[in-house]
Coordinates of C-alpha atoms and ligand atoms in Angstrom, one line a residue:
M6 CA 135.5 96.9 142.9
Y7 CA 135.8 93.4 141.7
L8 CA 133.1 93.1 139.1
S9 CA 133.6 95.3 136.2
T10 CA 130.5 97.1 135.0
S11 CA 131.2 96.3 131.4
R12 CA 130.8 92.6 132.1
L13 CA 127.4 93.2 133.5
T14 CA 125.5 92.1 130.5
I15 CA 122.6 91.2 132.8
I16 CA 121.5 94.8 132.7
I17 CA 120.2 96.0 129.4
F18 CA 120.2 99.7 129.3
L19 CA 119.5 102.4 126.9
L20 CA 119.9 106.0 127.9
Y21 CA 117.0 108.2 126.8
Y22 CA 117.9 111.3 128.6
V23 CA 119.4 112.2 131.9
C24 CA 117.1 114.0 134.3
A25 CA 118.0 115.8 137.4
G26 CA 117.0 114.7 140.9
R27 CA 117.4 112.2 143.5
V28 CA 118.2 108.6 142.8
L29 CA 114.6 107.5 143.4
W30 CA 113.2 110.0 140.9
R31 CA 115.8 109.3 138.3
I32 CA 115.3 105.5 138.3
K33 CA 111.5 105.9 138.1
E34 CA 111.8 108.3 135.2
R35 CA 114.2 106.0 133.4
V36 CA 111.8 103.0 133.8
R37 CA 108.9 105.1 132.6
Q38 CA 110.9 106.0 129.5
A39 CA 111.9 102.4 129.0
R40 CA 108.3 101.3 129.1
Y41 CA 107.4 103.9 126.6
Q42 CA 110.3 102.9 124.3
K43 CA 109.2 99.3 124.5
A44 CA 105.6 100.1 123.7
K45 CA 106.8 102.4 120.8
Q46 CA 109.0 99.6 119.4
H47 CA 106.0 97.3 119.4
L48 CA 103.9 99.9 117.7
L49 CA 106.7 100.5 115.1
G50 CA 106.7 96.8 114.4
H51 CA 103.0 97.1 113.7
A52 CA 103.5 100.1 111.5
L53 CA 106.0 98.3 109.4
R54 CA 103.5 95.6 108.8
G55 CA 101.2 98.2 107.2
H56 CA 99.2 99.6 110.1
L57 CA 99.7 103.3 110.4
L58 CA 99.3 103.7 114.1
K59 CA 100.8 107.0 114.9
S60 CA 98.1 108.7 113.0
H61 CA 95.5 107.2 115.3
A62 CA 96.7 109.3 118.2
K63 CA 95.4 112.9 118.2
D64 CA 96.5 115.3 120.7
G65 CA 94.8 118.5 121.9
V66 CA 94.7 121.0 124.6
I67 CA 91.9 122.3 126.8
H68 CA 92.0 125.4 128.8
Q69 CA 91.1 124.6 132.4
E70 CA 90.5 127.0 135.2
L71 CA 93.4 127.0 137.6
D72 CA 91.0 127.0 140.5
H73 CA 87.7 125.2 140.0
F74 CA 86.4 126.2 143.4
D75 CA 86.8 129.9 143.4
S76 CA 84.3 131.5 141.0
N77 CA 86.2 134.9 141.2
R78 CA 89.2 133.5 139.5
K79 CA 89.1 133.0 135.8
D80 CA 92.7 132.4 134.9
T81 CA 93.4 129.1 133.1
F82 CA 96.2 126.7 132.2
P83 CA 96.6 124.6 129.0
Q84 CA 96.0 120.9 129.7
R85 CA 97.2 118.3 127.3
F86 CA 95.2 115.2 126.2
F87 CA 95.4 112.4 123.7
V88 CA 92.6 110.6 121.8
N89 CA 92.6 107.3 119.9
E90 CA 89.5 106.8 117.8
K91 CA 90.7 103.8 115.9
Y92 CA 88.7 101.2 117.8
W93 CA 85.6 103.3 118.6
E94 CA 82.3 101.9 117.5
E95 CA 80.4 105.1 116.9
P96 CA 78.1 106.4 118.2
D97 CA 77.4 104.2 121.3
G98 CA 80.8 102.5 122.0
P99 CA 82.2 103.0 125.5
V100 CA 84.9 105.5 126.5
F101 CA 88.1 104.4 128.2
L102 CA 89.7 107.2 130.2
F103 CA 93.4 106.9 131.0
I104 CA 94.3 109.2 133.9
G105 CA 97.8 110.6 134.1
G106 CA 99.6 110.9 137.4
E107 CA 102.8 112.5 138.6
A108 CA 104.5 112.5 135.2
A109 CA 104.1 113.5 131.6
I110 CA 101.8 111.4 129.4
S111 CA 102.4 110.6 125.8
E112 CA 100.6 109.3 122.7
V113 CA 101.7 105.8 123.9
D114 CA 99.1 106.0 126.6
V115 CA 96.3 105.8 124.0
L116 CA 98.1 103.4 121.7
A117 CA 99.5 100.6 123.9
G118 CA 98.9 98.8 127.2
H119 CA 96.3 96.5 128.6
H120 CA 93.6 99.1 128.6
V121 CA 94.2 99.6 124.8
D122 CA 93.8 95.9 124.2
M123 CA 90.5 96.0 126.1
A124 CA 89.4 99.0 124.1
E125 CA 90.0 97.2 120.9
E126 CA 87.9 94.3 122.1
H127 CA 85.0 96.5 123.2
G128 CA 85.1 99.1 120.5
A129 CA 86.0 101.9 122.9
L130 CA 87.1 105.5 122.3
I131 CA 90.4 105.9 124.2
V132 CA 91.2 109.3 125.8
A133 CA 94.0 110.2 128.2
L134 CA 94.4 113.4 130.2
E135 CA 97.7 114.7 131.6
H136 CA 97.7 115.8 135.3
R137 CA 97.8 119.5 135.9
F138 CA 101.4 120.9 136.4
Y139 CA 103.1 117.8 135.1
G140 CA 104.5 117.3 131.6
E141 CA 103.3 120.0 129.3
S142 CA 100.2 120.9 131.3
M143 CA 102.0 123.6 133.1
N144 CA 100.8 126.5 135.2
P145 CA 101.6 129.6 133.1
G146 CA 102.3 131.4 136.4
G147 CA 105.2 129.0 137.0
L148 CA 106.1 126.7 139.9
D149 CA 106.6 129.1 142.7
T150 CA 105.1 127.8 146.0
E151 CA 102.2 130.2 145.7
D152 CA 101.4 128.9 142.2
L153 CA 101.6 125.3 143.5
A154 CA 98.6 126.1 145.7
D155 CA 96.4 125.1 142.7
L156 CA 98.1 121.7 142.6
S157 CA 96.0 119.1 144.3
S158 CA 94.2 115.8 143.7
Q159 CA 90.9 117.6 144.2
Q160 CA 91.6 120.1 141.4
A161 CA 92.8 117.2 139.3
L162 CA 89.5 115.4 139.7
A163 CA 87.6 118.6 138.8
D164 CA 89.8 118.8 135.7
L165 CA 88.6 115.3 134.8
V166 CA 85.0 116.3 135.3
T167 CA 85.5 119.2 132.8
F168 CA 87.4 117.0 130.4
H169 CA 84.5 114.4 130.5
H170 CA 82.1 117.2 129.5
Y171 CA 84.5 118.5 126.8
I172 CA 84.9 115.0 125.2
S173 CA 81.2 114.3 125.5
E174 CA 80.4 117.5 123.5
R175 CA 83.1 117.0 120.9
Y176 CA 82.1 113.4 120.2
H177 CA 78.4 114.0 120.7
L178 CA 78.2 111.4 123.4
S179 CA 75.2 110.5 125.4
D180 CA 74.1 108.3 128.3
K181 CA 74.7 105.4 126.0
N182 CA 78.4 105.8 126.1
T183 CA 79.7 104.0 129.2
W184 CA 82.9 105.5 130.7
I185 CA 85.5 103.4 132.4
S186 CA 88.6 104.9 134.0
F187 CA 92.1 103.5 134.3
G188 CA 95.3 104.6 135.9
G189 CA 98.4 103.4 137.7
S190 CA 100.1 104.5 140.9
Y191 CA 98.8 108.0 141.9
G192 CA 96.9 108.0 138.6
G193 CA 95.3 104.7 139.8
S194 CA 94.2 106.5 143.0
L195 CA 92.6 109.2 140.9
S196 CA 90.8 106.5 138.9
A197 CA 89.3 105.0 142.1
W198 CA 88.5 108.5 143.5
L199 CA 86.9 109.7 140.3
R200 CA 84.4 106.7 140.5
G201 CA 83.9 107.3 144.2
K202 CA 83.2 111.0 143.9
F203 CA 81.5 111.1 140.5
P204 CA 79.8 107.8 140.0
H205 CA 77.4 109.4 137.5
L206 CA 80.4 110.2 135.2
V207 CA 82.4 106.9 135.2
Y208 CA 80.6 103.6 135.5
G209 CA 83.6 101.5 136.6
A210 CA 87.2 102.1 137.5
V211 CA 90.4 100.1 137.4
A212 CA 93.1 101.3 139.9
S213 CA 96.5 99.6 139.4
S214 CA 99.0 99.8 142.3
A215 CA 97.1 102.7 143.7
P216 CA 98.1 104.1 147.1
V217 CA 94.6 105.3 148.1
K218 CA 95.5 105.7 151.7
A219 CA 97.6 108.7 152.6
K220 CA 100.3 108.0 155.2
L221 CA 102.8 110.3 156.7
D222 CA 105.3 107.8 158.0
F223 CA 105.3 105.1 155.3
S224 CA 107.7 102.8 157.2
T225 CA 105.9 99.7 155.9
Y226 CA 107.3 100.5 152.5
N227 CA 110.7 99.3 153.5
K228 CA 109.3 96.4 155.5
V229 CA 107.9 95.0 152.2
V230 CA 111.3 95.8 150.5
G231 CA 113.0 93.6 153.2
L232 CA 110.4 90.8 152.7
S233 CA 110.8 90.9 148.9
L234 CA 114.6 90.8 149.2
M235 CA 114.0 87.6 151.3
D236 CA 111.5 86.1 148.9
E237 CA 113.0 83.1 147.1
G238 CA 110.2 83.1 144.6
V239 CA 111.5 86.3 143.1
G240 CA 115.2 85.6 143.5
G241 CA 115.8 86.9 147.0
S242 CA 117.1 85.1 150.0
A243 CA 117.7 85.6 153.8
K244 CA 121.4 86.0 153.0
C245 CA 120.6 88.8 150.5
V246 CA 118.6 90.9 153.1
G247 CA 121.3 90.1 155.7
D248 CA 124.1 91.3 153.4
V249 CA 122.2 94.5 152.5
W250 CA 121.8 95.2 156.2
E251 CA 125.5 94.5 156.8
A252 CA 126.5 96.8 154.0
F253 CA 124.4 99.7 155.5
A254 CA 125.8 99.0 159.0
A255 CA 129.4 99.2 157.5
V256 CA 128.7 102.5 155.7
E257 CA 127.1 104.0 158.9
A258 CA 130.0 102.8 161.0
A259 CA 132.5 104.3 158.6
L260 CA 130.7 107.6 158.6
M261 CA 130.3 107.7 162.4
G262 CA 133.9 106.6 162.8
G263 CA 135.1 109.8 161.1
N264 CA 135.9 108.1 157.8
E265 CA 133.5 110.2 155.7
T266 CA 136.3 111.3 153.3
Q267 CA 136.9 107.6 152.4
V268 CA 133.2 106.9 152.1
G269 CA 132.7 109.9 149.9
K270 CA 135.5 108.6 147.6
D271 CA 134.2 105.0 147.6
F272 CA 130.7 106.0 146.5
S273 CA 132.0 108.7 144.2
C274 CA 130.1 111.5 145.9
C275 CA 130.4 114.9 144.3
D276 CA 131.3 116.3 147.7
T277 CA 132.5 114.7 150.9
P278 CA 129.4 113.9 153.0
S279 CA 130.6 115.8 156.1
S280 CA 127.5 117.1 157.6
L281 CA 124.8 114.9 159.1
D282 CA 122.4 116.1 156.5
D283 CA 124.7 115.1 153.7
Q284 CA 125.3 111.7 155.3
I285 CA 121.6 111.1 155.5
E286 CA 121.3 112.1 151.8
L287 CA 123.9 109.5 150.9
L288 CA 122.3 106.7 152.9
S289 CA 118.9 107.7 151.5
S290 CA 120.3 107.4 147.9
L291 CA 121.7 104.0 148.7
A292 CA 118.4 102.9 150.2
D293 CA 116.4 104.3 147.2
L294 CA 118.7 102.4 144.8
I295 CA 117.8 99.1 146.4
A296 CA 114.1 99.9 147.2
T297 CA 113.4 101.1 143.6
T298 CA 114.9 97.9 142.2
V299 CA 112.5 95.9 144.3
E300 CA 109.5 98.1 143.5
L301 CA 110.2 97.9 139.8
N302 CA 111.5 94.3 139.8
D303 CA 112.5 93.1 136.4
I304 CA 110.8 95.9 134.5
E305 CA 112.2 96.9 131.2
G306 CA 115.4 98.9 131.7
G307 CA 116.0 97.9 135.3
M308 CA 117.8 95.4 137.4
S309 CA 115.8 92.5 138.9
I310 CA 115.8 91.4 142.6
E311 CA 117.6 88.3 141.5
E312 CA 120.4 90.3 139.9
L313 CA 120.7 92.6 142.8
C314 CA 120.9 89.8 145.2
T315 CA 123.5 88.0 143.1
L316 CA 125.6 91.2 143.3
M317 CA 125.0 91.7 147.0
T318 CA 125.7 88.1 148.1
N319 CA 128.5 87.1 145.7
Q320 CA 131.1 85.1 147.7
S321 CA 134.5 86.3 146.8
E322 CA 137.7 85.5 148.6
Q323 CA 139.2 88.7 147.4
Y324 CA 138.0 90.7 150.4
E325 CA 137.9 90.2 154.1
E326 CA 134.6 89.3 155.5
E327 CA 133.5 92.6 157.0
A328 CA 134.6 94.6 154.1
E329 CA 132.7 92.5 151.6
A330 CA 129.2 93.8 152.0
Y331 CA 130.3 97.4 151.9
D332 CA 132.3 96.8 148.7
R333 CA 129.4 95.2 147.0
L334 CA 127.2 98.2 147.8
V335 CA 130.0 100.4 146.3
N336 CA 129.8 98.2 143.3
L337 CA 126.1 98.6 143.0
M338 CA 126.3 102.4 143.1
D339 CA 129.1 102.3 140.4
I340 CA 126.7 100.4 138.2
Y341 CA 124.0 102.9 138.8
R342 CA 126.2 105.9 138.0
D343 CA 127.4 104.1 134.9
V344 CA 123.9 103.5 133.7
E345 CA 122.8 107.1 134.5
D346 CA 126.1 108.4 133.0
L347 CA 126.7 110.4 136.2
P348 CA 130.3 111.6 136.8
C349 CA 129.5 111.7 140.6
L350 CA 126.7 111.1 143.0
L351 CA 125.0 114.1 144.3
S352 CA 124.9 113.9 148.1
S353 CA 125.0 117.5 149.2
H354 CA 121.7 118.2 151.0
E355 CA 122.0 121.9 150.1
D356 CA 122.5 121.1 146.4
I357 CA 119.5 118.8 146.4
L358 CA 117.4 121.4 148.1
D359 CA 118.5 123.9 145.4
E360 CA 117.2 121.6 142.8
L361 CA 113.9 121.2 144.5
R362 CA 113.6 124.9 145.0
N363 CA 114.3 125.6 141.4
T364 CA 111.0 126.9 139.9
T365 CA 112.1 126.9 136.3
E366 CA 110.4 124.0 134.5
S367 CA 113.2 121.7 133.5
M368 CA 113.5 120.9 129.9
D369 CA 113.5 117.2 130.6
G370 CA 110.2 117.3 132.3
S371 CA 111.4 116.3 135.7
S372 CA 108.6 116.9 138.1
E373 CA 110.1 116.1 141.4
R374 CA 109.3 119.5 142.9
Q375 CA 105.6 119.1 142.1
W376 CA 105.4 115.6 143.5
Y377 CA 107.1 116.6 146.8
Y378 CA 104.6 119.4 147.1
Q379 CA 101.8 117.0 146.9
M380 CA 103.5 114.7 149.4
C381 CA 103.8 117.6 151.8
T382 CA 100.3 118.9 151.3
E383 CA 98.3 115.7 150.7
F384 CA 99.8 112.3 151.0
G385 CA 103.0 112.0 153.1
F386 CA 104.3 108.7 151.7
F387 CA 107.7 109.3 153.4
Q388 CA 109.7 106.1 153.1
T389 CA 111.3 106.0 156.6
C390 CA 113.5 103.4 158.1
E391 CA 113.0 103.6 161.9
D392 CA 111.3 100.3 162.2
A393 CA 113.2 97.1 163.1
S394 CA 111.9 95.5 159.8
C395 CA 113.7 98.0 157.6
P396 CA 116.9 96.6 156.0
F397 CA 118.7 100.0 155.6
S398 CA 119.8 102.7 158.0
R399 CA 118.0 103.9 161.1
M400 CA 119.3 107.4 160.3
L401 CA 116.5 107.7 157.8
T402 CA 114.0 109.1 160.1
L403 CA 110.6 110.7 159.6
R404 CA 111.9 113.9 161.1
S405 CA 114.8 114.2 158.5
A406 CA 112.5 113.2 155.7
T407 CA 109.8 115.8 156.4
E408 CA 112.2 118.6 157.1
L409 CA 112.2 119.0 153.3
C410 CA 108.6 120.3 153.4
T411 CA 109.8 123.2 155.5
E412 CA 113.1 123.7 153.7
V413 CA 111.6 123.8 150.2
F414 CA 108.0 125.0 150.7
D415 CA 108.0 126.6 154.1
I416 CA 105.4 124.1 155.3
P417 CA 105.9 123.5 159.0
Q418 CA 106.4 119.8 159.9
D419 CA 103.6 119.9 162.5
R420 CA 101.1 120.7 159.8
L421 CA 101.7 117.4 157.9
P422 CA 99.7 115.0 160.1
G423 CA 96.6 117.2 159.5
H424 CA 97.1 117.3 155.8
V425 CA 97.3 113.5 155.6
A426 CA 94.4 113.0 157.9
F427 CA 92.2 115.3 155.8
T428 CA 93.1 113.4 152.6
N429 CA 92.0 110.1 154.2
L430 CA 88.8 111.7 155.5
Y431 CA 88.1 113.2 152.1
Y432 CA 88.6 109.9 150.1
G433 CA 87.9 107.2 152.7
G434 CA 91.4 105.7 152.9
K435 CA 91.6 101.9 152.6
D436 CA 88.0 101.4 153.2
P437 CA 86.1 103.6 150.9
E438 CA 82.4 103.2 150.4
N439 CA 82.2 102.6 146.6
D440 CA 81.4 100.0 144.1
R441 CA 82.7 99.0 140.7
V442 CA 86.2 99.9 141.6
L443 CA 88.8 97.2 141.0
Y444 CA 92.0 97.5 142.9
V445 CA 94.9 95.6 141.4
N446 CA 98.2 95.2 143.3
G447 CA 101.5 93.3 143.1
E448 CA 102.8 91.2 145.9
I449 CA 106.4 92.5 145.9
D450 CA 105.4 96.1 145.2
P451 CA 105.7 98.0 148.6
W452 CA 102.9 100.4 147.5
H453 CA 100.3 97.6 148.0
E454 CA 100.5 98.4 151.7
L455 CA 98.5 101.6 151.0
S456 CA 96.0 100.1 148.6
V457 CA 92.9 97.9 148.9
T458 CA 94.1 94.3 148.9
S459 CA 91.2 92.4 150.3
N460 CA 87.6 91.8 149.1
G461 CA 84.9 93.7 150.8
T462 CA 81.2 93.2 151.6
W463 CA 78.5 92.0 149.2
K464 CA 78.4 95.5 147.6
N465 CA 82.0 95.6 146.6
R466 CA 82.9 91.9 146.6
G467 CA 85.5 90.9 144.2
R468 CA 87.1 94.4 144.2
A469 CA 90.7 93.3 144.9
I470 CA 93.2 91.4 142.7
F471 CA 96.5 90.6 144.4
I472 CA 99.2 89.3 142.0
K473 CA 101.7 86.9 143.3
G474 CA 105.3 87.9 142.5
A475 CA 104.3 91.1 140.6
S476 CA 105.8 94.5 140.8
H477 CA 104.5 98.1 140.5
C478 CA 101.8 98.5 137.8
A479 CA 102.9 95.3 136.0
D480 CA 99.3 94.6 134.9
M481 CA 99.1 97.7 132.9
Q482 CA 101.6 96.6 130.3
K483 CA 100.6 94.8 127.1
E484 CA 100.7 91.0 127.5
D485 CA 104.2 89.6 127.0
K486 CA 105.5 86.1 126.5
S487 CA 107.5 86.3 129.6
D488 CA 104.6 87.2 131.9
S489 CA 103.9 84.9 134.8
A490 CA 100.8 82.8 135.1
S491 CA 99.6 84.9 138.0
L492 CA 100.0 88.1 135.9
R493 CA 98.0 86.6 133.0
E494 CA 95.3 85.5 135.4
A495 CA 95.2 89.0 136.9
R496 CA 94.7 90.5 133.4
E497 CA 91.9 88.0 132.7
G498 CA 90.3 89.1 136.0
I499 CA 90.5 92.7 135.0
E500 CA 89.0 91.9 131.5
S501 CA 86.1 90.0 133.0
H502 CA 85.3 92.9 135.4
V503 CA 85.4 95.4 132.5
A504 CA 83.2 93.2 130.3
M505 CA 80.8 92.7 133.2
W506 CA 80.5 96.4 133.8
L507 CA 79.8 97.1 130.2
K508 CA 77.2 94.4 130.1
T509 CA 75.5 95.7 133.3
A510 CA 75.5 99.2 132.0
A511 CA 73.8 98.1 128.8
W512 CA 71.3 96.1 130.7
E513 CA 70.5 99.0 133.0
R514 CA 69.9 101.3 130.0
M515 CA 67.5 98.7 128.5
M516 CA 65.5 98.6 131.8
A517 CA 65.4 102.3 132.2
Ligands
NAG620 C1 138.5 104.3 159.3 O1 139.7 104.2 158.5 C2 140.8 103.6 159.1 C3 142.0 103.7 158.2 O2 141.6 103.3 156.9 C4 140.5 102.2 159.6 O3 141.5 101.6 160.3 C5 139.2 102.2 160.5 O4 138.8 100.9 160.7 C6 138.1 102.9 159.8 N1 137.0 103.0 160.7 C7 135.7 102.6 160.4 C8 134.7 102.8 161.4 O5 135.5 102.2 159.3
NAG621 C1 131.4 86.8 141.8 O1 132.5 87.7 141.7 C2 133.6 87.2 141.0 C3 134.7 88.2 141.0 O2 135.1 88.4 142.3 C4 133.2 86.9 139.5 O3 134.2 86.4 138.8 C5 131.9 86.0 139.5 O4 131.4 85.9 138.2 C6 130.8 86.6 140.4 N1 129.7 85.6 140.5 C7 128.5 85.9 140.2 C8 127.5 84.8 140.3 O5 128.2 87.0 139.9
NAG622 C1 117.0 125.7 137.4 O1 116.7 124.7 136.4 C2 117.0 125.1 135.1 C3 116.4 124.1 134.1 O2 116.7 122.8 134.5 C4 118.5 125.4 134.9 O3 118.8 125.8 133.6 C5 118.9 126.5 135.9 O4 120.3 126.7 135.9 C6 118.5 126.1 137.3 N1 118.7 127.2 138.2 C7 119.4 127.2 139.3 C8 119.5 128.4 140.2 O5 119.9 126.1 139.7
NAG623 C1 88.4 88.6 145.6 O1 87.4 87.8 145.0 C2 87.6 87.3 143.7 C3 86.4 86.5 143.3 O2 85.2 87.1 143.6 C4 88.9 86.5 143.6 O3 89.1 86.1 142.3 C5 90.0 87.3 144.2 O4 91.2 86.5 144.2 C6 89.7 87.8 145.5 N1 90.8 88.7 145.9 C7 91.5 88.6 147.0 C8 92.6 89.6 147.2 O5 91.3 87.8 147.9

């Protein structure tokens, strides 16, 4: 290793807590925490200037039926929500609903973010609902596979219907209160679907970075990762993607050449990756490390594409040509372990399966098991690398990725295509028949491949905003001095849609 981690001041990191799980999940969790911390610091700044903000967030619990579609079952689970009444212009002000996705929500979701800024402007009541079986909204029965049968996007939408009713009663709302929903990533898909399925409940919906099309073999994810690594506008280059490719080829060659002990040492694996499954696990961790950096480019607490490419392409005379790319990848993994404070990298497939099979709720709120369940039963989203456009290893196949569904949940692989097809039939995939749904996506975010990125017919014209150079859910954050012009423009676009919806709703009421 030729670049000491301590000298890497380019990466600003704070450790909030260490959560279990695969590389992909850990990084996402850390970024989520970092976003919350940043928002909290901002709120704290406000508080110090005399605004008592914390007191504006109220939390509560509603008891939801575990199965909305079986009238014989009456058992319930506690579902957490937050409310911020500070900006609400009683009694007729609108309601902004923030929809939680595959992670815990917090009071920050009703206190900070672009939707909160818009709520302030329009005098809206802000409410946020946590998704069933994530965060504190746990199934009292536990997380055994049979208990997970009640975990689905359809049940989650029904939870939102009940929550709408609950809030309406509690705040004495009427037809005069216009509801608008917001969400990002899977939460964004729920926002779009809520409007599509229940147009009488929400008048308009903003869906940020929402993968509304289910896809079993999400090979285009890594295609976009490759393109983004090449994109000079965000600090990438052809050399960068070339060096990444070279590094993976070198790791593969070393593994195939019987040097797995050395590879295990180089990447500080907890165990030597001797079986094929373990080797795939290691390659998949390395791919996740790079892909997640691209997806979350430059977000608080993470590395940027530019920094990654600087590391991966640094010309140094210290190493021979062919060894170089490999060593730079080793270096990258060292940095990751350092940041995550991991003594070694988990690469035993069996150990990872054990983590995913563990039905005890983890104290740190890791919800990898639940999300994999939804991938296996509804969405697919397996980020494979069998296409020529993928810059990683061809050993990351659909077959190896989907084996997990059988190994962890006993769901046969041949059932998966049917699950994914049903989801698209049920929601309409990338071409849903809806109106007043605004799909917002970032150019370098690979998830845009499964979202709506072009404008439709007269009915839903102007439904897509595509942000140049932006990463996953970038538009949802509060405006920041460092935001690009395209991101600012996108937020203005969202604001004008929301303002227009509220105006139209008021006008329709007047005419009624
Ligand atoms: C395996 O290691 C040996 C000894 O270090 C080396 O000569 C050989 O080139 C390596 N093979 C591969 C495929 O990396
Ligand atoms: C490249 O690596 C060398 C050490 O081998 C280091 O001194 C230099 O700062 C690195 N350059 C960049 C741009 O990171
Ligand atoms: C399951 O997870 C819990 C909480 O993270 C942990 O305490 C426990 O040791 C794990 N059980 C097994 C069998 O790994
Ligand atoms: C959709 O149309 C609106 C204007 O109606 C435009 O601002 C926006 O850029 C278009 N989106 C895409 C992805 O072309």
